[in-house]
Backbone as numpy.savetxt, mean C-alpha at the origin, in Angstrom:
# Nx Ny Nz CAx CAy CAz Cx Cy Cz
-8.29 37.03 34.38 -8.70 35.91 33.56 -7.96 35.99 32.22
-7.26 34.92 31.88 -6.51 34.85 30.63 -7.24 33.90 29.68
-7.50 34.38 28.49 -8.13 33.55 27.46 -7.07 33.08 26.48
-7.08 31.79 26.23 -6.13 31.22 25.27 -6.91 30.75 24.04
-6.44 31.13 22.86 -7.14 30.67 21.65 -6.99 29.16 21.49
-7.99 28.56 20.95 -7.94 27.14 20.66 -8.24 26.92 19.18
-7.82 25.80 18.71 -8.19 25.43 17.35 -8.74 24.01 17.39
-9.74 23.79 16.59 -10.36 22.47 16.54 -9.84 21.76 15.30
-9.32 20.59 15.53 -8.79 19.79 14.42 -9.57 18.49 14.35
-9.97 18.15 13.15 -10.66 16.87 12.96 -9.64 15.83 12.50
-9.98 14.58 12.72 -9.07 13.49 12.40 -8.91 13.32 10.88
-7.69 13.02 10.48 -7.37 12.77 9.08 -7.92 11.41 8.68
-8.60 11.34 7.54 -9.12 10.07 7.04 -8.98 10.02 5.53
-9.39 8.91 4.92 -9.22 8.74 3.47 -10.00 9.78 2.67
-11.18 10.13 3.12 -11.98 11.12 2.39 -11.28 12.47 2.39
-10.72 12.86 3.53 -9.98 14.13 3.58 -8.70 14.04 2.75
-8.05 12.90 2.81 -6.83 12.71 2.02 -7.13 12.92 0.54
-8.24 12.35 0.08 -8.64 12.49 -1.33 -8.94 13.95 -1.67
-9.65 14.61 -0.79 -10.01 16.01 -1.04 -8.76 16.89 -1.10
-7.84 16.69 -0.16 -6.62 17.49 -0.13 -5.71 17.20 -1.32
-5.79 15.98 -1.85 -4.90 15.55 -2.93 -5.52 15.65 -4.32
-6.82 15.95 -4.39 -7.49 16.06 -5.69 -7.77 14.72 -6.34
-7.91 13.65 -5.54 -8.21 12.33 -6.08 -9.68 12.26 -6.44
-9.97 11.78 -7.64 -11.33 11.71 -8.15 -12.10 10.57 -7.49
-13.24 10.86 -6.84 -14.01 9.81 -6.17 -14.40 8.61 -7.04
-14.76 8.80 -8.32 -15.15 7.62 -9.11 -14.04 6.57 -9.26
-12.80 6.98 -9.23 -11.70 6.03 -9.40 -10.92 5.78 -8.11
-11.32 6.42 -7.04 -10.55 6.37 -5.79 -10.43 4.97 -5.21
-11.45 4.15 -5.34 -11.43 2.82 -4.72 -11.26 1.67 -5.69
-10.87 1.95 -6.93 -10.66 0.85 -7.86 -9.60 -0.08 -7.30
-9.80 -1.39 -7.42 -8.80 -2.32 -6.90 -7.52 -2.29 -7.72
-6.40 -2.32 -7.00 -5.09 -2.25 -7.64 -4.16 -3.25 -6.96
-3.11 -3.65 -7.67 -2.09 -4.55 -7.13 -0.74 -3.85 -7.23
0.02 -3.88 -6.15 1.38 -3.36 -6.14 2.30 -4.56 -5.91
3.07 -4.92 -6.93 3.99 -6.05 -6.85 5.37 -5.53 -6.50
5.79 -5.80 -5.30 7.10 -5.36 -4.84 7.00 -4.11 -3.99
7.32 -4.23 -2.70 7.32 -3.06 -1.83 8.70 -2.91 -1.18
9.70 -2.82 -2.07 11.05 -2.52 -1.62 11.19 -1.01 -1.48
12.33 -0.47 -1.84 12.58 0.96 -1.70 11.55 1.79 -2.46
11.37 1.51 -3.73 10.43 2.27 -4.55 8.97 1.94 -4.20
8.65 0.67 -4.15 7.27 0.26 -3.88 6.75 0.73 -2.54
7.59 0.68 -1.50 7.14 1.13 -0.18 6.88 2.63 -0.17
7.72 3.39 -0.88 7.50 4.84 -0.96 6.23 5.15 -1.75
6.02 4.44 -2.86 4.81 4.65 -3.64 3.56 4.32 -2.82
3.60 3.20 -2.09 2.44 2.80 -1.29 2.13 3.84 -0.23
3.16 4.40 0.39 2.94 5.43 1.40 2.34 6.69 0.78
2.88 7.12 -0.35 2.35 8.32 -1.02 0.91 8.11 -1.45
0.64 7.00 -2.13 -0.72 6.75 -2.62 -1.71 6.58 -1.47
-1.27 5.99 -0.38 -2.15 5.84 0.78 -2.45 7.20 1.40
-1.45 8.05 1.52 -1.66 9.39 2.07 -2.61 10.20 1.20
-2.68 9.88 -0.08 -3.61 10.55 -0.99 -5.00 9.91 -0.95
-5.13 8.76 -0.30 -6.40 8.05 -0.25 -6.75 7.40 -1.58
-5.73 7.08 -2.36 -5.95 6.58 -3.72 -5.83 5.06 -3.77
-6.91 4.40 -4.14 -6.87 2.98 -4.45 -7.18 2.04 -3.30
-7.70 0.88 -3.69 -7.87 -0.26 -2.80 -6.78 -1.24 -3.19
-5.80 -1.46 -2.35 -4.58 -2.13 -2.75 -4.42 -3.55 -2.22
-3.80 -4.39 -3.04 -3.24 -5.67 -2.64 -1.75 -5.56 -2.87
-0.98 -5.88 -1.85 0.49 -5.79 -1.91 1.06 -7.20 -2.03
1.91 -7.41 -3.02 2.59 -8.70 -3.20 4.09 -8.50 -3.00
4.66 -9.19 -2.03 6.11 -9.19 -1.87 6.51 -10.30 -0.92
7.32 -11.26 -1.39 7.72 -12.38 -0.54 8.93 -12.08 0.34
9.57 -10.93 0.14 10.82 -10.64 0.84 10.59 -10.13 2.26
11.65 -10.25 3.05 11.67 -9.72 4.42 12.60 -8.52 4.47
12.37 -7.65 5.43 13.22 -6.47 5.61 14.58 -6.93 6.13
15.63 -6.50 5.45 17.01 -6.79 5.84 17.65 -5.48 6.29
18.72 -5.54 7.09 19.35 -4.31 7.58 19.71 -3.32 6.48
20.20 -3.81 5.34 20.58 -2.89 4.27 19.38 -2.17 3.65
18.16 -2.71 3.82 16.96 -2.06 3.29 16.66 -0.74 3.98
17.15 -0.56 5.21 16.80 0.63 5.99 17.32 1.92 5.36
18.27 1.81 4.45 18.82 3.02 3.81 17.79 3.71 2.93
16.85 2.94 2.31 15.91 3.55 1.37 14.46 3.13 1.57
14.18 2.20 2.43 12.83 1.66 2.63 12.10 2.46 3.71
10.77 2.41 3.73 10.02 3.09 4.80 10.10 2.33 6.11
10.67 1.12 6.11 10.82 0.33 7.33 11.80 1.01 8.28
11.67 0.64 9.55 12.58 1.14 10.58 13.31 -0.05 11.20
14.28 0.22 12.05 15.14 -0.81 12.63 14.37 -1.98 13.25
13.27 -1.67 13.92 12.51 -2.74 14.59 11.75 -3.63 13.60
11.74 -3.27 12.32 11.07 -4.07 11.29 11.97 -5.12 10.66
13.27 -5.08 10.95 14.20 -6.03 10.35 13.74 -7.46 10.67
13.66 -8.28 9.62 13.24 -9.67 9.75 11.76 -9.88 9.47
10.98 -8.82 9.43 9.54 -8.95 9.17 9.26 -8.93 7.67
8.13 -9.50 7.23 7.78 -9.44 5.81 7.56 -8.00 5.35
8.14 -7.64 4.22 8.00 -6.27 3.71 6.54 -5.88 3.50
5.74 -6.81 2.98 4.33 -6.49 2.73 3.62 -6.12 4.03
3.89 -6.85 5.09 3.26 -6.57 6.39 3.76 -5.26 6.98
5.04 -4.96 6.80 5.61 -3.71 7.32 4.97 -2.51 6.62
4.82 -2.59 5.31 4.22 -1.48 4.57 2.75 -1.33 4.93
2.06 -2.43 5.10 0.64 -2.36 5.52 0.53 -1.67 6.88
1.42 -2.01 7.80 1.41 -1.38 9.12 1.74 0.11 9.03
2.62 0.46 8.12 2.95 1.89 7.93 1.72 2.66 7.49
0.95 2.08 6.56 -0.30 2.70 6.12 -1.27 2.80 7.28
-1.33 1.77 8.11 -2.23 1.78 9.26 -1.91 2.92 10.22
-0.64 3.31 10.30 -0.24 4.38 11.22 -0.66 5.76 10.72
-1.05 5.87 9.47 -1.45 7.16 8.89 -2.89 7.50 9.24
-3.75 6.49 9.23 -5.18 6.70 9.39 -5.69 6.20 10.73
-6.89 6.64 11.13 -7.44 6.19 12.41 -7.79 4.71 12.38
-7.90 4.11 13.57 -8.29 2.69 13.64 -9.60 2.44 12.88
-9.67 1.29 12.23 -10.86 0.93 11.47 -10.82 1.34 10.01
-9.79 2.09 9.61 -9.67 2.50 8.20 -9.34 1.29 7.35
-9.77 1.33 6.09 -9.45 0.24 5.16 -7.95 0.25 4.89
-7.35 -0.94 4.96 -5.92 -1.08 4.75 -5.66 -1.96 3.55
-4.46 -1.86 2.97 -4.12 -2.76 1.87 -4.08 -4.21 2.36
-4.33 -5.13 1.47 -4.17 -6.55 1.76 -2.71 -6.89 1.47
-2.02 -7.45 2.45 -0.61 -7.78 2.29 -0.45 -9.27 2.09
0.16 -9.65 0.96 0.41 -11.06 0.65 1.92 -11.28 0.59
2.51 -11.76 1.71 3.95 -11.93 1.73 4.44 -13.23 1.11
3.52 -14.13 0.72 3.95 -15.39 0.11 3.09 -15.69 -1.11
3.54 -16.63 -1.89 2.78 -17.06 -3.07 1.70 -18.07 -2.72
1.70 -18.58 -1.50 0.82 -19.69 -1.17 -0.62 -19.28 -0.90
-0.88 -17.98 -0.73 -2.24 -17.53 -0.44 -2.71 -16.63 -1.56
-4.01 -16.61 -1.74 -4.59 -15.72 -2.75 -5.60 -14.84 -2.07
-5.58 -13.56 -2.43 -6.52 -12.62 -1.86 -7.83 -12.71 -2.62
-8.86 -13.19 -1.97 -10.17 -13.28 -2.61 -11.07 -12.12 -2.22
-10.63 -11.28 -1.29 -11.49 -10.20 -0.82 -11.59 -9.05 -1.81
-10.60 -8.87 -2.66 -10.59 -7.75 -3.59 -11.17 -8.09 -4.95
-11.30 -9.37 -5.26 -11.78 -9.73 -6.59 -10.68 -9.51 -7.61
-10.98 -8.76 -8.65 -9.98 -8.51 -9.68 -9.54 -7.05 -9.62
-8.43 -6.77 -10.25 -7.87 -5.43 -10.23 -7.79 -4.86 -11.62
-7.93 -3.55 -11.70 -7.88 -2.88 -12.98 -6.49 -2.35 -13.29
-5.65 -2.18 -12.28 -4.30 -1.65 -12.48 -3.32 -2.46 -11.65
-2.19 -2.80 -12.26 -1.11 -3.47 -11.54 0.13 -2.61 -11.69
0.80 -2.34 -10.59 2.04 -1.59 -10.61 3.14 -2.54 -10.17
4.14 -2.71 -11.02 5.29 -3.54 -10.64 6.43 -2.60 -10.31
6.98 -2.76 -9.13 8.09 -1.92 -8.69 9.19 -2.79 -8.13
9.48 -3.88 -8.84 10.43 -4.84 -8.32 11.40 -5.29 -9.41
12.56 -5.69 -8.96 13.54 -6.33 -9.84 13.69 -7.79 -9.46
12.84 -8.24 -8.54 12.90 -9.61 -8.03 12.57 -10.62 -9.12
13.19 -11.77 -9.02 12.85 -12.85 -9.94 11.94 -13.87 -9.27
11.42 -13.52 -8.11 10.54 -14.42 -7.36 9.30 -14.76 -8.15
8.83 -15.98 -8.03 7.61 -16.41 -8.71 6.40 -15.60 -8.25
6.49 -15.00 -7.09 5.37 -14.23 -6.54 5.10 -12.96 -7.35
6.08 -12.44 -7.98 5.89 -11.18 -8.67 6.06 -11.30 -10.17
5.88 -12.48 -10.70 5.92 -12.65 -12.14 4.60 -12.18 -12.74
4.60 -11.91 -14.00 3.39 -11.49 -14.70 2.28 -12.53 -14.56
2.65 -13.82 -14.59 1.65 -14.89 -14.46 0.98 -14.84 -13.09
1.77 -14.65 -12.04 1.19 -14.58 -10.69 0.30 -13.35 -10.55
0.76 -12.24 -11.06 -0.02 -11.00 -10.97 -1.33 -11.15 -11.74
-1.29 -11.84 -12.87 -2.48 -11.94 -13.71 -3.65 -12.62 -12.99
-3.37 -13.39 -11.94 -4.46 -13.98 -11.16 -5.33 -12.92 -10.49
-4.79 -11.72 -10.30 -5.48 -10.68 -9.57 -6.15 -9.64 -10.45
-5.96 -9.75 -11.74 -6.40 -8.65 -12.60 -7.54 -9.03 -13.52
-8.27 -8.01 -13.92 -9.43 -8.20 -14.79 -9.01 -8.08 -16.24
-9.94 -8.33 -17.12 -9.69 -8.11 -18.54 -9.41 -6.63 -18.72
-8.57 -6.29 -19.66 -8.20 -4.90 -19.84 -7.04 -4.51 -18.92
-6.24 -5.49 -18.55 -5.13 -5.31 -17.65 -4.18 -4.19 -18.12
-3.81 -3.34 -17.19 -2.78 -2.35 -17.45 -1.67 -2.60 -16.44
-0.52 -3.00 -16.91 0.62 -3.18 -16.02 1.54 -1.99 -16.20
1.77 -1.28 -15.13 2.59 -0.06 -15.16 3.98 -0.40 -14.70
């Protein structure tokens, strides 16, 4: 009779992500807006999601182009898809089904009413699109706005 050691692993979730990353529970779910999920924004969203930090709304009207693959979290099969949707799906692949995901707004024509207002806005874009202007972002933020 041969005995093989086993190890029990539990599923990774936002609570564990926060504990492993040292994210403070009182601020962990504050609503935030990330304007622009290109090379920098997509990497930031992935890092912050892996830490379990924030309830996010993503704003980006652009689509993934072949040249984006050099620095973006997107992969070849994402070419032509909205960047906001691609980044949201990337976050979905980190956590188990049913986990809270960022709200992805790939156009200016819709407004996210599920998050209410946000206390922090992060702009990571050089785009001149009306979707990521300060005026557009201000629709999502509360008094005491901090734009990083």
